Amino acid sequence: MTDIKPNIRLKKRYRAEVRFKIYCASALAIGMIILLTLISSITISAIPAFTQINISIDVQLEDDDIQTFKENPTDVSWRTIQKKSIYKMFPEITSRSDKRELNKIVSTGAYLEIEKFYNRNRDLIKQTNKIYVPAADDIDLIIKNLTDRDLPENMRTISDKQLSYLDTMIEEDRIKKSFSWRLFSNGDSREPELAGLKGGIVGTLLTMFVTLIISFPVGVLAAVYLEEIAPKNRLTDIIEVNINNLAAVPSIVYGLLGLAIFLNYMNMPRSAPLVGGIVLALMTLPVIIIATRASLASIPPSIREAAYGVGASQMQVITHHVVPLALPGILTGTIIGIARAAGETAPLLMIGMMAFIVDIPTGITDKATVLPAQVYMWANNPERSFEYLTSAAILVLLVILIVINLLAIILRKKYERRW
Amino acid sequence: MPDMPDENYKIKTNDVTVDYGDKRALHGINLNIQSNQVTSLIGPSGCGKSTFIRCLNRMNDLIMGCHVNGSILIDNTDINLPETDIVELRARIGMVFQKPNPFPKSIYDNVAYGPRIHGLTKNKDDLDHVVTKSLKRAGLWKEVSDRLDASGLSLSGGQQQRLCIARAIAVNPDVLLMDEPCSALDPIATAVIEELINELKERYTIVIVTHSMQQAARLSQKTAYFHLGEMIEFDDTSTIFTNPKHEMTESYITGKIG
């Protein structure tokens, strides 16, 4: 062999190695850039949704209102009180149409804040109180500079008159920007300034609870049977192929199954986390079974032999040694399956969980919706504020999924392979 | 074979055959093993000696498609019958494997596992006593007495293998089966284990599979030579190594085949 040839080959090989590393690194970089772009664009458009513009109005209850409030608080017409208080702030406005426009500056749900205030502070009933109420969604956008107020009047939802009233309020220092706790404490609403995610968050948690309770024990036991106990024959081969196929079935098919069996045949409640959880559990089962089987199969046979060798029964071998050692993999698979289920909408469409539900569910048979369904519905709403709210809802869903995945990593680290 | 009264044989096998699916791995083995002796099984790889030793505690049951026929009498009871309680059998017939395989638990729990699942001890003191005794018999006590809570996997290879021996004898078996117990160990650790086997034969009947003919010669009183699923020759170790009757045995021990 000559001296030059291997040298050239060596250099060529080094260059090929460097190129290979660059390819791999750039593949990773592309993925990271796409992910970062996605998350940052969502975060940026979600920011306005986390603050809320409030307007203070001076409320003085009249004598008959006080009387009614003392006798029967639910009969008080808070809506009328709201209107009167606002009109009092602008005594110069007299025409009906102007008054109506003035009243539209605050949210249609503003009276709820007044009601809440008086129910909490019964001793302040006789004096004039400064109460902050949410601004209407288009006013909210004007103050956050998300709507251009220099547009011609016919191109914006706010009239010039409303703008002048608003400017007076700003001069009187009645406008306050605060963190929007409503986003987490309210249920859904048609009004963007009143809409919150609590219904979706609670619905998601209840649904995931049902999913986990069903899919984890059933999935793990089925996998243990297939991997550790069942004889390997044609029947178990067929079952295995079918489980792998089920993992690839489009999720809406599970929804159809849920509709046909749980709702139409078994008459379970519509739109309930109970049914949603069962449907998602069916969808998650193959994922858990496959992950558990892979994890059980990776336990070295020497551990099983050691346990059998000292006279452990099959159940003891499985419960004392194999399953505890496979637990990290089982938990990772379960949490990945649950996280996938938490982001699912299609199967829930079929069983009525993709619905406008204002009340916050208190149990698994209440009507409920889930976060991804709420994202979808908010994205369909015409009001511009929902654009920001949708991003905020996506962000909340992402945070929940990140928490679930973090949990998976922590559990895996905790029970790391020890043989 | 020297004439012995029947009851002195701990293990008697009669026409034992093993099939893996269509493939016959053992062809009619007749082998009688005496109490309190070391019997070694030698032969080239794939000759069936490990398969045979695994018949003695029904370990082959775990292998899919493996069928064992023939009778295997231990203390004059056939263990190869379907009604045999395998759990009870394996508690009587301890086994040490080729690769040290302690459980990923503490040293204490490794040894205590057998007595615990068989309910051999009444209380913690009793269990402590069994663990200590087993570790002492396995010659490991001095090295680990101050760190019984450490993981069994933190020990060196030779120590792990002695831990496995302690684990096997903690359930008080009659027979110890050893499947190439030193093949993963260095010569020093091997010497320690061999010394231990020599002591253990006072209490237990030991059957050992080994690839090292020197080890068979050093340790055992009886040696059986296996070749391609057949037992070619079985005799006193000294006879096998100095004056084998069979030509194949001679070729193997002189290094011509294997």
XYZ file of C-alpha atoms in Angstrom:
677
model
C 0.000 0.000 0.000
C 1.296 3.496 -0.799
C 1.654 6.268 1.734
C -0.704 8.703 0.017
C -3.787 6.589 -0.547
C -4.767 5.839 3.057
C -4.099 9.493 3.910
C -6.569 10.710 1.311
C -9.098 8.155 2.431
C -8.643 9.208 6.021
C -9.319 12.864 5.172
C -12.354 11.878 3.125
C -13.672 9.850 6.031
C -13.172 12.740 8.456
C -15.013 15.088 6.107
C -17.861 12.597 5.767
C -18.082 12.348 9.556
C -18.219 16.125 9.920
C -20.904 16.368 7.216
C -22.938 13.678 8.938
C -22.787 15.517 12.255
C -23.856 18.750 10.516
C -26.847 17.014 8.921
C -27.968 15.655 12.271
C -27.462 18.957 14.066
C -29.350 20.896 11.410
C -32.254 18.455 11.544
C -32.462 19.152 15.254
C -32.097 22.895 14.661
C -34.985 22.913 12.161
C -37.211 21.149 14.673
C -36.219 23.543 17.451
C -36.799 26.622 15.248
C -40.279 25.455 14.254
C -41.166 24.684 17.857
C -39.824 27.997 19.131
C -41.653 29.938 16.416
C -44.883 28.167 17.282
C -44.583 28.688 21.010
C -43.413 32.291 20.781
C -46.129 33.297 18.305
C -48.769 31.725 20.530
C -47.302 33.357 23.621
C -47.114 36.798 21.980
C -50.706 36.707 20.792
C -51.834 35.300 24.147
C -50.349 38.152 26.214
C -53.261 40.641 25.729
C -55.708 38.017 26.973
C -54.057 37.852 30.371
C -54.882 41.466 31.228
C -58.243 43.065 31.456
C -59.446 46.675 31.271
C -61.774 47.673 34.104
C -63.824 50.844 34.397
C -64.853 52.249 37.753
C -68.420 53.434 38.140
C -69.958 55.177 41.138
C -72.913 53.249 42.429
C -75.490 54.627 44.859
C -78.416 52.352 45.640
C -81.809 54.033 45.830
C -84.072 53.502 48.802
C -86.409 50.964 47.149
C -83.410 49.000 45.889
C -82.015 48.881 49.428
C -85.391 47.726 50.653
C -85.616 44.965 48.038
C -82.005 43.945 48.674
C -82.709 43.517 52.387
C -85.901 41.538 51.835
C -85.119 39.502 48.773
C -81.617 40.015 47.283
C -82.349 37.979 44.156
C -85.120 40.381 43.086
C -82.874 43.429 42.778
C -82.580 44.637 39.190
C -78.799 45.078 39.095
C -78.937 45.748 35.364
C -81.047 48.861 35.932
C -78.777 49.986 38.762
C -75.785 49.610 36.441
C -77.439 51.729 33.728
C -78.543 54.444 36.140
C -75.057 54.661 37.679
C -73.426 55.044 34.286
C -75.931 57.632 33.085
C -75.327 59.612 36.271
C -71.652 59.919 35.320
C -72.685 61.753 32.119
C -75.692 63.928 33.082
C -75.369 65.879 29.807
C -76.437 62.825 27.779
C -80.181 62.715 27.343
C -81.116 60.973 24.111
C -81.990 57.283 24.318
C -79.632 56.211 21.556
C -76.694 58.049 23.117
C -77.454 56.490 26.470
C -77.489 53.064 24.873
C -74.108 53.709 23.284
C -72.736 54.904 26.612
C -73.938 51.758 28.351
C -72.193 49.633 25.717
C -68.792 50.868 26.920
C -68.979 48.480 29.853
C -69.469 44.750 29.519
C -72.988 43.390 29.339
C -72.049 41.415 32.416
C -70.942 44.476 34.380
C -73.996 44.289 36.665
C -72.670 40.931 37.963
C -69.710 42.764 39.515
C -72.092 45.200 41.225
C -74.183 42.333 42.543
C -71.071 40.528 43.771
C -69.812 43.706 45.470
C -73.018 44.264 47.447
C -73.363 40.635 48.414
C -69.863 40.774 49.875
C -70.111 44.203 51.484
C -73.589 44.419 52.969
C -72.540 47.168 55.376
C -71.671 49.543 52.493
C -75.218 49.432 51.218
C -76.102 53.067 51.918
C -73.054 54.909 50.661
C -71.755 55.659 47.177
C -69.286 52.993 46.120
C -66.640 53.001 43.422
C -66.938 49.618 41.734
C -64.691 48.324 38.958
C -66.551 46.555 36.165
C -65.070 44.967 33.056
C -64.992 47.065 29.889
C -66.677 45.772 26.747
C -64.367 43.689 24.534
C -63.946 46.319 21.784
C -63.179 49.036 24.362
C -60.669 46.639 25.884
C -58.905 46.364 22.505
C -58.897 50.165 21.981
C -57.192 50.773 25.321
C -54.673 47.993 24.724
C -53.936 49.695 21.349
C -54.951 46.560 19.468
C -57.600 48.491 17.509
C -56.534 51.616 15.650
C -58.736 54.471 16.833
C -57.723 56.628 13.853
C -59.627 54.395 11.443
C -62.722 55.951 9.840
C -65.769 55.473 12.016
C -67.516 53.031 9.688
C -64.580 50.646 9.889
C -64.591 50.157 13.635
C -67.129 48.767 16.042
C -66.936 51.844 18.292
C -68.591 55.098 17.355
C -66.928 58.486 17.660
C -69.344 59.329 20.460
C -68.306 56.268 22.446
C -64.674 57.273 21.946
C -65.343 60.701 23.373
C -67.126 59.183 26.407
C -64.176 56.854 26.845
C -61.724 59.752 26.703
C -63.693 61.519 29.435
C -63.462 58.363 31.554
C -59.711 58.198 30.940
C -59.382 61.847 32.012
C -61.366 61.098 35.151
C -58.900 58.255 35.797
C -61.600 55.608 35.784
C -59.671 53.101 33.689
C -57.560 50.366 35.341
C -55.638 47.510 33.750
C -55.372 44.384 35.865
C -54.536 40.705 35.592
C -57.471 38.803 34.171
C -58.330 36.332 36.913
C -61.603 35.765 35.093
C -59.680 33.738 32.541
C -59.166 31.084 35.224
C -62.213 31.582 37.433
C -65.032 31.907 34.892
C -66.757 29.369 32.734
C -67.270 29.895 29.043
C -69.213 32.916 27.801
C -70.251 34.539 24.533
C -68.706 37.782 25.798
C -64.920 37.696 25.440
C -64.379 39.855 28.514
C -66.342 37.377 30.641
C -65.161 34.135 29.058
C -62.923 31.928 31.179
C -61.230 28.554 30.978
C -62.234 27.080 34.301
C -64.962 24.916 32.748
C -62.472 23.513 30.236
C -59.714 22.981 32.802
C -61.995 21.218 35.294
C -63.613 19.221 32.467
C -60.192 18.130 31.200
C -59.078 17.094 34.700
C -62.268 15.101 35.332
C -62.057 13.431 31.928
C -58.375 12.554 32.404
C -59.177 11.155 35.841
C -61.728 8.753 34.344
C -59.337 7.888 31.501
C -56.477 7.116 33.882
C -58.605 5.102 36.312
C -59.775 2.855 33.473
C -56.875 2.651 31.065
C -53.965 2.239 33.493
C -55.059 -0.915 35.377
C -56.713 -2.507 32.359
C -53.789 -1.698 30.068
C -51.089 -2.874 32.461
C -52.880 -6.103 33.398
C -53.622 -6.898 29.746
C -49.976 -6.304 28.851
C -48.787 -8.449 31.769
C -51.076 -11.257 30.637
C -49.938 -11.066 27.014
C -46.244 -10.733 27.796
C -45.793 -12.887 30.881
C -48.615 -15.396 31.148
C -50.268 -16.150 27.803
C -48.734 -18.880 25.650
C -47.296 -17.626 22.381
C -49.618 -19.029 19.736
C -51.664 -17.954 16.749
C -54.408 -16.457 18.912
C -52.053 -14.206 20.874
C -50.350 -13.243 17.609
C -53.705 -12.142 16.217
C -54.457 -10.198 19.396
C -51.056 -8.521 19.223
C -51.519 -7.453 15.595
C -54.951 -6.089 16.425
C -53.696 -4.084 19.386
C -51.006 -2.543 17.209
C -53.666 -1.704 14.626
C -55.938 -0.153 17.246
C -53.176 2.279 18.180
C -53.322 3.599 14.623
C -57.103 3.853 14.330
C -58.291 7.470 13.758
C -59.537 8.800 17.061
C -62.967 9.813 15.705
C -63.754 6.115 15.281
C -63.581 5.771 19.073
C -66.013 8.665 19.281
C -68.450 6.858 16.977
C -68.084 3.755 19.110
C -68.791 5.787 22.244
C -71.849 7.365 20.616
C -73.230 4.014 19.489
C -72.549 2.025 22.644
C -72.399 4.343 25.654
C -74.936 6.973 24.609
C -77.412 5.231 22.323
C -77.328 1.729 23.751
C -76.385 2.186 27.414
C -78.059 5.599 27.769
C -75.188 7.216 29.603
C -75.348 11.016 30.014
C -74.418 13.120 27.006
C -71.485 15.586 27.180
C -70.277 14.004 30.442
C -66.624 13.499 31.454
C -67.619 9.937 32.384
C -68.320 8.986 28.764
C -65.518 11.197 27.424
C -63.115 9.520 29.837
C -64.219 6.019 28.805
C -63.878 6.840 25.107
C -60.424 8.357 25.609
C -59.469 5.363 27.793
C -60.322 3.048 24.886
C -58.137 5.203 22.684
C -55.280 5.214 25.216
C -55.402 1.475 26.007
C -53.398 0.257 22.983
C -50.708 2.870 23.682
C -50.396 1.728 27.303
C -50.456 -1.958 26.361
C -47.737 -1.541 23.745
C -45.534 0.580 26.035
C -45.999 -1.812 28.956
C -45.217 -4.867 26.837
C -42.073 -3.256 25.465
C -41.042 -2.309 28.960
C -41.715 -5.816 30.354
C -39.845 -7.421 27.466
C -36.793 -5.288 28.204
C -36.392 -6.753 31.694
C -33.477 -9.180 31.429
C -34.499 -12.857 31.743
C -31.773 -13.318 34.360
C -33.956 -11.440 36.890
C -36.858 -13.799 36.215
C -34.576 -16.841 36.447
C -33.133 -15.598 39.729
C -36.605 -15.222 41.224
C -37.874 -18.550 39.884
C -34.633 -20.140 41.084
C -35.363 -19.353 44.737
C -38.886 -20.694 44.340
C -40.980 -17.612 43.612
C -44.344 -18.329 42.025
C -45.215 -16.708 38.743
C -47.310 -14.061 40.456
C -44.469 -13.287 42.859
C -41.979 -13.017 40.012
C -44.275 -10.586 38.202
C -45.368 -8.455 41.145
C -42.090 -8.457 43.122
C -39.595 -8.135 40.310
C -40.722 -7.710 36.729
C -43.408 -5.030 37.083
C -41.480 -2.865 39.599
C -38.465 -2.913 37.299
C -40.620 -2.128 34.273
C -42.465 0.651 36.101
C -40.525 3.602 34.617
C -41.353 2.464 31.102
C -44.947 1.687 32.034
C -45.419 5.135 33.594
C -43.786 6.899 30.663
C -46.069 5.103 28.222
C -49.116 5.818 30.342
C -48.360 9.503 30.670
C -47.645 9.861 26.953
C -50.988 8.171 26.262
C -52.788 10.414 28.760
C -51.143 13.533 27.345
C -52.307 12.531 23.874
C -55.814 11.966 25.195
C -55.761 15.362 26.921
C -55.211 17.073 23.576
C -57.886 15.103 21.724
C -61.062 16.658 20.323
C -62.382 14.387 17.580
C -63.812 11.534 19.709
C -65.384 14.061 22.079
C -67.188 15.709 19.174
C -69.289 12.582 18.733
C -70.390 12.357 22.364
C -71.318 16.011 22.733
C -68.396 17.343 24.740
C -67.638 19.853 22.011
C -70.376 22.155 23.217
C -70.933 25.630 24.626
C -71.224 24.844 28.320
C -71.198 27.749 30.740
C -71.459 25.897 34.035
C -68.362 24.512 35.663
C -68.738 20.733 36.089
C -68.663 19.401 39.631
C -68.747 15.674 38.910
C -68.082 13.167 36.152
C -71.738 13.024 35.107
C -72.183 16.817 34.747
C -72.192 18.393 31.338
C -68.666 19.509 30.539
C -66.268 20.445 27.814
C -62.501 20.092 27.613
C -59.701 22.543 26.887
C -58.955 21.512 23.298
C -62.683 21.692 22.517
C -62.794 25.162 24.022
C -59.807 26.222 21.903
C -61.633 25.026 18.810
C -64.859 26.798 19.717
C -63.160 30.057 20.675
C -61.250 30.059 17.416
C -64.621 29.949 15.626
C -66.070 32.950 17.489
C -66.335 36.183 15.459
C -65.244 38.695 18.157
C -61.647 39.790 17.691
C -60.843 39.405 21.374
C -61.375 35.657 21.048
C -58.305 35.572 18.814
C -56.181 36.447 21.855
C -58.239 34.285 24.184
C -57.746 31.302 21.855
C -53.989 31.723 22.072
C -54.233 32.003 25.838
C -56.275 28.788 25.972
C -53.685 27.015 23.784
C -50.985 28.258 26.122
C -52.829 26.906 29.165
C -53.307 23.552 27.397
C -49.600 23.485 26.516
C -48.664 24.244 30.117
C -50.854 21.359 31.320
C -49.249 19.016 28.779
C -45.762 20.191 29.767
C -46.574 19.541 33.421
C -47.778 16.027 32.529
C -44.612 15.336 30.533
C -42.398 16.734 33.279
C -44.117 14.329 35.628
C -43.187 11.507 33.252
C -39.538 12.565 33.268
C -39.439 12.904 37.052
C -41.023 9.470 37.548
C -38.632 7.916 35.059
C -35.636 9.454 36.819
C -36.940 8.304 40.179
C -37.353 4.653 39.202
C -34.411 4.536 36.823
C -33.031 1.186 35.651
C -31.215 -0.366 38.526
C -29.849 -3.635 37.224
C -19.978 -47.437 38.317
C -19.416 -48.429 41.927
C -22.159 -50.425 43.537
C -24.165 -48.347 45.955
C -27.402 -49.021 47.741
C -30.278 -47.163 46.098
C -31.056 -44.771 48.924
C -27.612 -43.183 48.749
C -28.488 -41.570 45.459
C -29.926 -38.129 45.922
C -30.933 -37.751 42.297
C -31.720 -40.547 39.873
C -32.617 -39.811 36.280
C -34.002 -42.437 33.983
C -34.123 -41.966 30.217
C -34.489 -38.201 30.338
C -35.072 -36.651 26.928
C -35.540 -32.981 26.174
C -37.023 -31.550 22.985
C -36.991 -27.946 21.906
C -39.819 -28.040 19.399
C -38.688 -30.538 16.776
C -35.094 -30.542 17.897
C -34.009 -33.164 20.415
C -31.494 -31.664 22.824
C -31.006 -34.616 25.193
C -31.197 -38.279 24.247
C -32.121 -40.508 27.161
C -29.873 -39.509 30.012
C -29.446 -41.953 32.898
C -27.459 -40.364 35.634
C -27.401 -41.012 39.363
C -26.017 -38.388 41.679
C -24.887 -39.054 45.234
C -25.513 -36.936 48.291
C -22.886 -34.551 49.628
C -20.689 -34.805 46.628
C -19.802 -32.474 43.803
C -20.808 -33.882 40.433
C -19.545 -31.971 37.446
C -20.936 -32.025 33.952
C -18.458 -31.265 31.207
C -18.586 -31.214 27.447
C -18.375 -28.894 24.462
C -20.837 -26.010 23.999
C -24.307 -27.104 22.974
C -23.854 -30.630 24.315
C -26.899 -30.378 26.615
C -25.239 -30.178 30.016
C -26.996 -26.900 30.906
C -30.254 -28.284 29.568
C -29.815 -31.300 31.818
C -29.082 -29.324 34.964
C -32.139 -27.161 34.283
C -34.291 -30.309 34.219
C -33.407 -30.945 37.847
C -35.357 -27.922 39.115
C -37.809 -27.755 36.210
C -36.310 -24.489 34.957
C -36.995 -25.694 31.421
C -40.708 -25.198 32.101
C -40.085 -21.510 31.486
C -38.916 -22.121 27.942
C -41.633 -22.099 25.343
C -41.842 -25.332 23.342
C -39.513 -27.283 25.603
C -40.631 -30.785 26.557
C -38.941 -32.964 29.158
C -39.690 -36.695 29.233
C -38.440 -39.489 31.427
C -38.305 -39.729 35.173
C -36.216 -37.593 37.483
C -36.272 -38.938 41.019
C -35.108 -36.676 43.795
C -35.264 -38.427 47.178
C -37.167 -41.165 45.334
C -39.959 -38.779 44.233
C -40.459 -38.129 40.549
C -40.314 -34.357 40.089
C -41.123 -34.528 36.401
C -44.808 -35.217 37.014
C -47.422 -32.538 36.326
C -48.627 -32.610 39.936
C -45.221 -31.616 41.333
C -45.352 -28.275 43.139
C -42.660 -26.378 41.311
C -42.404 -23.614 43.885
C -41.709 -26.118 46.649
C -39.314 -28.028 44.398
C -37.266 -24.955 43.561
C -37.005 -24.090 47.234
C -35.416 -27.535 47.790
C -33.191 -27.367 44.740
C -31.276 -24.083 44.736
C -29.697 -22.715 41.597
C -26.780 -20.434 40.789
C -26.547 -19.077 37.278
C -23.767 -18.394 34.823
C -23.995 -14.616 35.084
C -24.285 -13.217 38.619
C -27.881 -12.015 38.808
C -28.590 -10.397 42.172
C -31.917 -8.593 42.398
C -31.637 -4.819 42.089
C -32.278 -4.581 45.823
C -30.132 -4.318 48.931
C -27.765 -7.117 49.912
C -30.000 -7.927 52.871
C -33.163 -8.074 50.757
C -31.455 -10.289 48.199
C -30.736 -12.953 50.790
C -33.983 -12.398 52.715
C -36.174 -12.705 49.610
C -36.373 -16.512 49.575
C -37.116 -16.949 53.312
C -39.692 -14.154 53.080
C -41.721 -15.603 50.208
C -41.623 -19.092 51.711
C -42.472 -17.817 55.184
C -39.498 -19.594 56.702
C -38.929 -17.084 59.480
C -41.227 -15.945 62.213
C -39.854 -12.502 62.989
C -37.200 -9.968 62.125
C -34.594 -11.459 64.457
C -35.117 -14.852 62.907
C -34.725 -13.388 59.439
C -31.606 -11.459 60.468
C -30.182 -14.712 61.745
C -30.890 -16.557 58.478
C -29.388 -13.733 56.415
C -26.262 -13.620 58.560
C -25.881 -17.394 58.499
C -26.311 -17.586 54.734
C -23.865 -14.770 54.066
C -21.347 -16.442 56.408
C -21.722 -19.784 54.644
C -21.286 -18.071 51.304
C -18.098 -16.482 52.645
C -19.377 -12.985 52.049
C -20.212 -11.880 55.590
C -16.885 -10.235 56.397
C -16.963 -8.150 53.235
C -20.535 -6.885 53.488
C -21.496 -7.028 57.186
C -21.184 -3.232 57.490
C -23.205 -2.402 54.362
C -26.151 -4.777 54.183
C -28.279 -1.879 52.932
C -26.084 -1.284 49.894
C -27.368 -2.440 46.526
C -26.485 -5.992 45.567
C -25.307 -4.551 42.274
C -22.652 -2.415 43.979
C -20.596 -5.546 44.672
C -17.860 -6.900 42.403
C -18.632 -9.797 40.072
C -17.215 -12.448 42.400
C -19.005 -10.969 45.407
C -22.247 -10.841 43.412
C -21.907 -14.527 42.591
C -21.344 -15.366 46.265
C -24.379 -13.222 47.082
C -26.354 -15.372 44.643
C -25.065 -18.479 46.429
C -26.098 -16.962 49.786
C -29.526 -16.223 48.311
C -29.838 -19.816 47.112
C -28.829 -21.403 50.431
C -30.962 -19.021 52.518
C -34.046 -21.160 51.744
C -32.196 -24.200 53.067
C -32.111 -26.419 49.966
C -30.738 -29.988 49.733
C -29.255 -29.610 46.319
C -27.352 -26.755 44.705
C -27.282 -26.567 40.927
C -24.525 -24.396 39.495
C -24.559 -23.518 35.837
C -21.022 -22.375 34.985
C -20.861 -20.238 38.130
C -17.343 -18.987 37.451
C -17.413 -18.340 33.729
C -17.940 -14.595 34.197
C -15.314 -14.259 36.935
C -11.573 -13.615 37.077
C -9.219 -16.357 38.402
C -9.012 -14.911 41.927
C -12.778 -14.706 42.347
C -12.997 -18.181 40.808
C -10.598 -19.551 43.426
C -12.736 -18.073 46.207
C -15.893 -19.640 44.785
C -14.212 -23.003 44.312
C -13.071 -23.020 47.902
C -16.612 -22.200 48.900
C -18.036 -25.061 46.824
C -15.637 -27.400 48.564
C -17.008 -26.334 51.940
C -20.623 -26.364 50.811
C -20.534 -30.002 49.710
C -20.526 -30.987 53.392
C -24.128 -29.807 53.570
C -25.445 -29.884 50.048
C -25.468 -32.120 47.022
C -23.853 -30.041 44.321
C -24.200 -30.410 40.570
C -21.978 -28.080 38.608
C -21.726 -27.408 34.901
C -18.305 -26.175 33.911
C -16.254 -25.441 30.841
C -13.038 -25.662 32.724
C -11.716 -29.172 32.971
C -9.242 -28.137 35.643
C -12.163 -26.909 37.698
C -13.993 -30.212 37.267
C -10.856 -32.077 38.238
C -10.212 -29.902 41.285
C -13.724 -29.761 42.625
C -15.697 -32.845 41.834
C -15.860 -36.419 42.962
C -17.857 -37.518 39.915
C -17.748 -36.246 36.363
C -20.079 -36.811 33.477
C -19.049 -36.092 29.913
C -21.777 -34.955 27.537
C -21.548 -34.787 23.786
C -24.283 -33.714 21.349
C -27.092 -34.457 23.739
C -25.783 -37.807 24.895
C -24.034 -38.710 28.081
C -20.887 -40.438 26.845
C -19.291 -41.361 30.109
C -19.914 -41.005 33.842
C -17.444 -42.067 36.462
C -15.234 -40.972 39.321
C -13.482 -37.753 38.386
C -10.069 -39.338 38.788
C -10.984 -42.136 36.388
C -12.406 -39.751 33.799
C -9.303 -37.583 33.773
C -6.673 -40.327 33.982
C -8.205 -43.342 32.392
C -11.297 -42.547 30.357
C -12.998 -45.569 28.868
C -14.413 -43.723 25.919
C -12.362 -42.393 23.076
C -14.449 -39.197 22.772
C -13.940 -38.363 26.431
C -10.251 -38.726 25.971
C -10.212 -36.473 22.914
C -12.154 -33.825 24.814
C -10.076 -33.794 27.960
C -6.862 -33.823 25.971
C -8.138 -30.879 23.930
C -8.628 -32.597 20.597
C -12.319 -31.673 20.383
C -14.467 -29.104 22.090
